[in-house]
CSV table of C-alpha atoms in Angstrom, one decimal:
chain,number,residue,atom,x,y,z
A,1,MET,CA,2.0,-4.0,52.1
A,2,ASN,CA,5.3,-2.7,51.1
A,3,SER,CA,4.4,0.9,49.8
A,4,MET,CA,7.8,1.0,47.7
A,5,PHE,CA,6.5,-2.1,45.7
A,6,ARG,CA,3.1,-0.7,45.3
A,7,ARG,CA,4.5,2.6,44.1
A,8,VAL,CA,6.8,0.8,41.7
A,9,TRP,CA,3.8,-1.3,40.4
A,10,LEU,CA,1.6,1.8,39.7
A,11,LEU,CA,4.4,3.5,37.9
A,12,ALA,CA,4.9,0.7,35.8
A,13,LEU,CA,1.1,0.4,35.1
A,14,LEU,CA,0.8,4.1,34.4
A,15,LEU,CA,3.8,4.1,32.0
A,16,SER,CA,2.3,1.3,30.0
A,17,SER,CA,0.8,3.0,26.9
A,18,ALA,CA,-1.5,0.1,25.7
A,19,THR,CA,-4.9,0.4,26.9
A,20,ALA,CA,-7.0,-3.1,26.9
A,21,ALA,CA,-10.6,-3.3,26.7
A,22,ASN,CA,-13.1,-1.2,28.8
A,23,ALA,CA,-14.5,-2.2,32.1
A,24,ALA,CA,-17.4,-1.1,34.3
A,25,LEU,CA,-16.9,-0.2,38.0
A,26,GLU,CA,-20.0,-0.1,39.9
A,27,LEU,CA,-21.2,0.8,43.6
A,28,SER,CA,-24.3,-0.5,45.2
A,29,LEU,CA,-25.7,-1.5,48.3
A,30,GLY,CA,-24.8,-4.8,49.7
A,31,SER,CA,-27.5,-7.5,50.5
A,32,ARG,CA,-26.6,-7.4,54.3
A,33,GLN,CA,-28.3,-4.1,55.5
A,34,SER,CA,-29.1,-3.0,59.1
A,35,ALA,CA,-29.8,0.3,60.6
A,36,ALA,CA,-26.4,0.4,62.4
A,37,VAL,CA,-24.5,-0.9,59.5
A,38,LEU,CA,-24.2,0.1,55.9
A,39,SER,CA,-22.7,-2.3,53.3
A,40,VAL,CA,-21.4,-1.2,50.0
A,41,SER,CA,-20.4,-3.5,47.1
A,42,ILE,CA,-17.8,-2.6,44.5
A,43,ALA,CA,-18.2,-4.5,41.5
A,44,ILE,CA,-16.7,-5.0,38.1
A,45,SER,CA,-18.3,-5.9,34.5
A,46,GLY,CA,-17.6,-5.6,31.0
A,47,LEU,CA,-15.0,-8.3,31.2
A,48,GLU,CA,-15.1,-11.6,28.7
A,49,ALA,CA,-15.7,-14.9,30.7
A,50,GLY,CA,-13.3,-17.5,29.6
A,51,ILE,CA,-11.0,-15.1,27.5
A,52,ALA,CA,-8.8,-12.0,27.8
A,53,PRO,CA,-9.3,-9.6,29.2
A,54,ALA,CA,-9.3,-10.5,32.8
A,55,LEU,CA,-8.7,-8.3,35.9
A,56,SER,CA,-5.1,-8.8,37.6
A,57,ALA,CA,-4.9,-5.8,39.8
A,58,TYR,CA,-6.7,-2.8,41.0
A,59,ASP,CA,-6.0,0.4,43.1
A,60,LEU,CA,-9.2,2.2,44.2
A,61,ASP,CA,-10.0,5.1,46.4
A,62,LEU,CA,-13.5,5.1,48.0
A,63,TYR,CA,-14.3,8.6,49.5
A,64,PHE,CA,-17.2,9.0,52.1
A,65,ASP,CA,-18.3,11.5,54.7
A,66,ALA,CA,-16.4,10.6,57.9
A,67,SER,CA,-19.0,12.7,60.0
A,68,ARG,CA,-21.8,10.2,58.8
A,69,LEU,CA,-20.1,6.9,58.2
A,70,ALA,CA,-17.1,5.2,60.3
A,71,TYR,CA,-15.3,2.4,58.3
A,72,LEU,CA,-15.7,-0.9,59.8
A,73,ASP,CA,-14.1,-3.4,57.6
A,74,THR,CA,-13.8,-4.8,54.0
A,75,VAL,CA,-14.5,-8.5,52.9
A,76,VAL,CA,-12.5,-8.9,49.7
A,77,GLY,CA,-14.0,-11.2,46.8
A,78,ASP,CA,-17.3,-12.2,45.6
A,79,GLY,CA,-20.1,-13.9,48.1
A,80,GLN,CA,-20.8,-16.6,45.6
A,81,LEU,CA,-17.7,-16.7,43.4
A,82,GLY,CA,-14.8,-16.2,46.0
A,83,ASP,CA,-11.8,-14.0,45.2
A,84,GLU,CA,-11.9,-14.0,41.4
A,85,LEU,CA,-8.1,-12.5,41.3
A,86,ASP,CA,-7.3,-15.8,43.1
A,87,VAL,CA,-9.1,-18.2,41.1
A,88,PHE,CA,-7.2,-21.2,42.8
A,89,ASP,CA,-7.8,-19.8,46.1
A,90,ALA,CA,-4.0,-20.0,47.0
A,91,GLY,CA,-4.0,-17.0,49.3
A,92,ASN,CA,-0.8,-15.6,47.5
A,93,ASN,CA,-2.3,-12.1,46.3
A,94,LEU,CA,-1.3,-8.8,47.9
A,95,ILE,CA,-4.3,-7.2,49.4
A,96,SER,CA,-4.9,-4.0,51.2
A,97,ALA,CA,-7.8,-2.1,52.5
A,98,SER,CA,-6.8,1.0,54.6
A,99,LEU,CA,-7.8,4.5,55.4
A,100,SER,CA,-5.3,6.8,53.9
A,101,GLN,CA,-6.8,9.7,55.5
A,102,PRO,CA,-10.3,10.4,57.2
A,103,GLY,CA,-13.1,9.7,54.7
A,104,ARG,CA,-10.6,8.0,52.2
A,105,LEU,CA,-10.3,4.3,51.9
A,106,ASN,CA,-7.9,2.8,49.8
A,107,LEU,CA,-8.4,-0.6,48.2
A,108,PHE,CA,-5.7,-2.5,46.6
A,109,GLU,CA,-5.2,-6.3,45.3
A,110,LEU,CA,-2.4,-7.6,42.9
A,111,SER,CA,-2.9,-11.0,41.9
A,112,PHE,CA,-0.1,-13.6,41.2
A,113,ASP,CA,-2.1,-16.2,39.4
A,114,ASP,CA,-0.7,-17.1,35.7
A,115,PRO,CA,-2.4,-14.9,33.1
A,116,ALA,CA,-3.6,-18.0,31.3
A,117,ASP,CA,-5.5,-19.1,34.4
A,118,LEU,CA,-7.0,-15.6,35.0
A,119,ASN,CA,-8.1,-15.3,31.4
A,120,ALA,CA,-9.6,-18.9,31.2
A,121,LEU,CA,-11.1,-18.9,34.6
A,122,GLN,CA,-12.2,-15.3,35.7
A,123,ALA,CA,-16.0,-14.6,35.5
A,124,ASP,CA,-17.0,-11.5,33.4
A,125,THR,CA,-18.9,-9.8,36.3
A,126,PHE,CA,-18.0,-10.1,39.9
A,127,ARG,CA,-17.8,-8.3,43.2
A,128,LEU,CA,-14.2,-6.9,44.2
A,129,ALA,CA,-15.2,-6.1,47.7
A,130,LEU,CA,-17.8,-5.3,50.1
A,131,VAL,CA,-16.9,-2.4,52.4
A,132,ASN,CA,-18.7,-2.0,55.8
A,133,PHE,CA,-19.6,1.0,57.4
A,134,VAL,CA,-21.1,2.2,60.9
A,135,VAL,CA,-23.8,4.7,60.6
A,136,LEU,CA,-22.9,7.7,62.7
A,137,GLN,CA,-25.3,10.3,61.6
A,138,ALA,CA,-28.7,10.2,59.9
A,139,GLY,CA,-29.0,11.7,56.3
A,140,GLU,CA,-28.3,11.3,52.8
A,141,THR,CA,-24.8,10.8,52.1
A,142,THR,CA,-22.7,10.1,48.7
A,143,LEU,CA,-19.8,7.7,48.2
A,144,ASP,CA,-17.5,8.2,45.5
A,145,LEU,CA,-15.2,5.7,43.9
A,146,THR,CA,-12.0,6.9,42.0
A,147,ILE,CA,-9.6,4.8,40.0
A,148,ASN,CA,-5.9,4.8,40.5
A,149,ALA,CA,-5.2,1.8,38.3
A,150,LEU,CA,-6.8,-1.2,36.9
A,151,ALA,CA,-4.8,-3.9,35.1
A,152,ASP,CA,-5.5,-7.0,32.9
A,153,ALA,CA,-3.9,-10.3,33.2
A,154,ASP,CA,-0.7,-9.2,31.2
A,155,GLY,CA,-0.2,-6.0,33.3
A,156,GLU,CA,-1.9,-3.6,30.8
A,157,ALA,CA,-4.2,-0.9,31.9
A,158,LEU,CA,-8.0,-1.4,31.6
A,159,SER,CA,-10.1,1.7,31.3
A,160,ALA,CA,-13.3,2.2,33.5
A,161,SER,CA,-15.1,5.4,34.7
A,162,PRO,CA,-15.4,6.5,38.3
A,163,ALA,CA,-18.6,5.7,40.1
A,164,SER,CA,-20.9,7.2,42.9
A,165,LEU,CA,-23.7,6.0,45.2
A,166,THR,CA,-26.2,8.3,47.1
A,167,VAL,CA,-27.8,6.6,50.4
A,168,ALA,CA,-29.9,7.5,53.1
A,169,ALA,CA,-28.0,6.6,56.2
A,170,VAL,CA,-30.4,5.8,59.1
A,171,PRO,CA,-28.7,4.8,62.5
A,172,LEU,CA,-30.3,3.0,65.2
A,173,PRO,CA,-31.6,5.2,68.0
A,174,PRO,CA,-29.2,4.5,71.2
A,175,SER,CA,-31.9,3.1,73.2
A,176,LEU,CA,-32.9,0.6,70.7
A,177,VAL,CA,-28.9,-0.5,70.4
A,178,MET,CA,-29.1,-1.1,74.2
A,179,MET,CA,-32.3,-3.0,74.2
A,180,ALA,CA,-31.2,-5.3,71.2
A,181,THR,CA,-27.8,-5.9,72.8
A,182,GLY,CA,-29.7,-6.9,76.1
A,183,LEU,CA,-31.8,-9.4,74.2
A,184,MET,CA,-28.9,-10.9,72.4
A,185,LEU,CA,-27.3,-11.5,75.8
A,186,LEU,CA,-30.5,-13.0,77.3
A,187,TYR,CA,-31.0,-15.4,74.2
A,188,THR,CA,-27.1,-16.3,74.6
A,189,ARG,CA,-27.4,-17.3,78.3
A,190,ARG,CA,-30.5,-19.3,77.7
A,191,ARG,CA,-28.6,-21.2,74.9
A,192,GLU,CA,-25.8,-21.8,77.0
A,193,ARG,CA,-28.0,-23.2,79.8
A,194,GLY,CA,-29.8,-25.6,77.4
A,195,ARG,CA,-26.7,-27.0,76.5
A,196,GLN,CA,-25.4,-27.9,80.0
A,197,PRO,CA,-25.5,-31.8,80.9
A,198,ALA,CA,-28.0,-32.8,83.2
């Protein structure tokens, strides 16, 4: 994403003196968990379904302990509703999920949907993103979400509080990882043999 565009957008939002409604951001464990992968859901609530305010942009930083977790990937949007900042699934939004430094993941999305469409069609509670990590080291670890900016459909600031989540990270022992990989390879080969024509 063009960093100059992002800076201009942030400056314009921060200079906006009006503050719209309060929203709530929350971190929770995602539904897809394993001993090797930790999924963290970032969700927003406190909006009004079918009326203003709707969320049109966010710029967030997710802090994590890079000695315990390694960033894997980010899935933008809600698993059931889709991307609620792209209500017609046009794919025009500016989206970025990148490590700005070790242990700091920046998440950014800017909607190009019409404000009236966002206000009318966006849900009141939805997931913004699901962030996946590889567990490197066992133990309790804390993730902290900070807010650089949130904007409603008219580009005015939404207020919300930062969020935290403490989890117990438990990696798979290396011998179990190798055994699981071997079993998957055997299963794949058996399936391929079963598909060959007679």
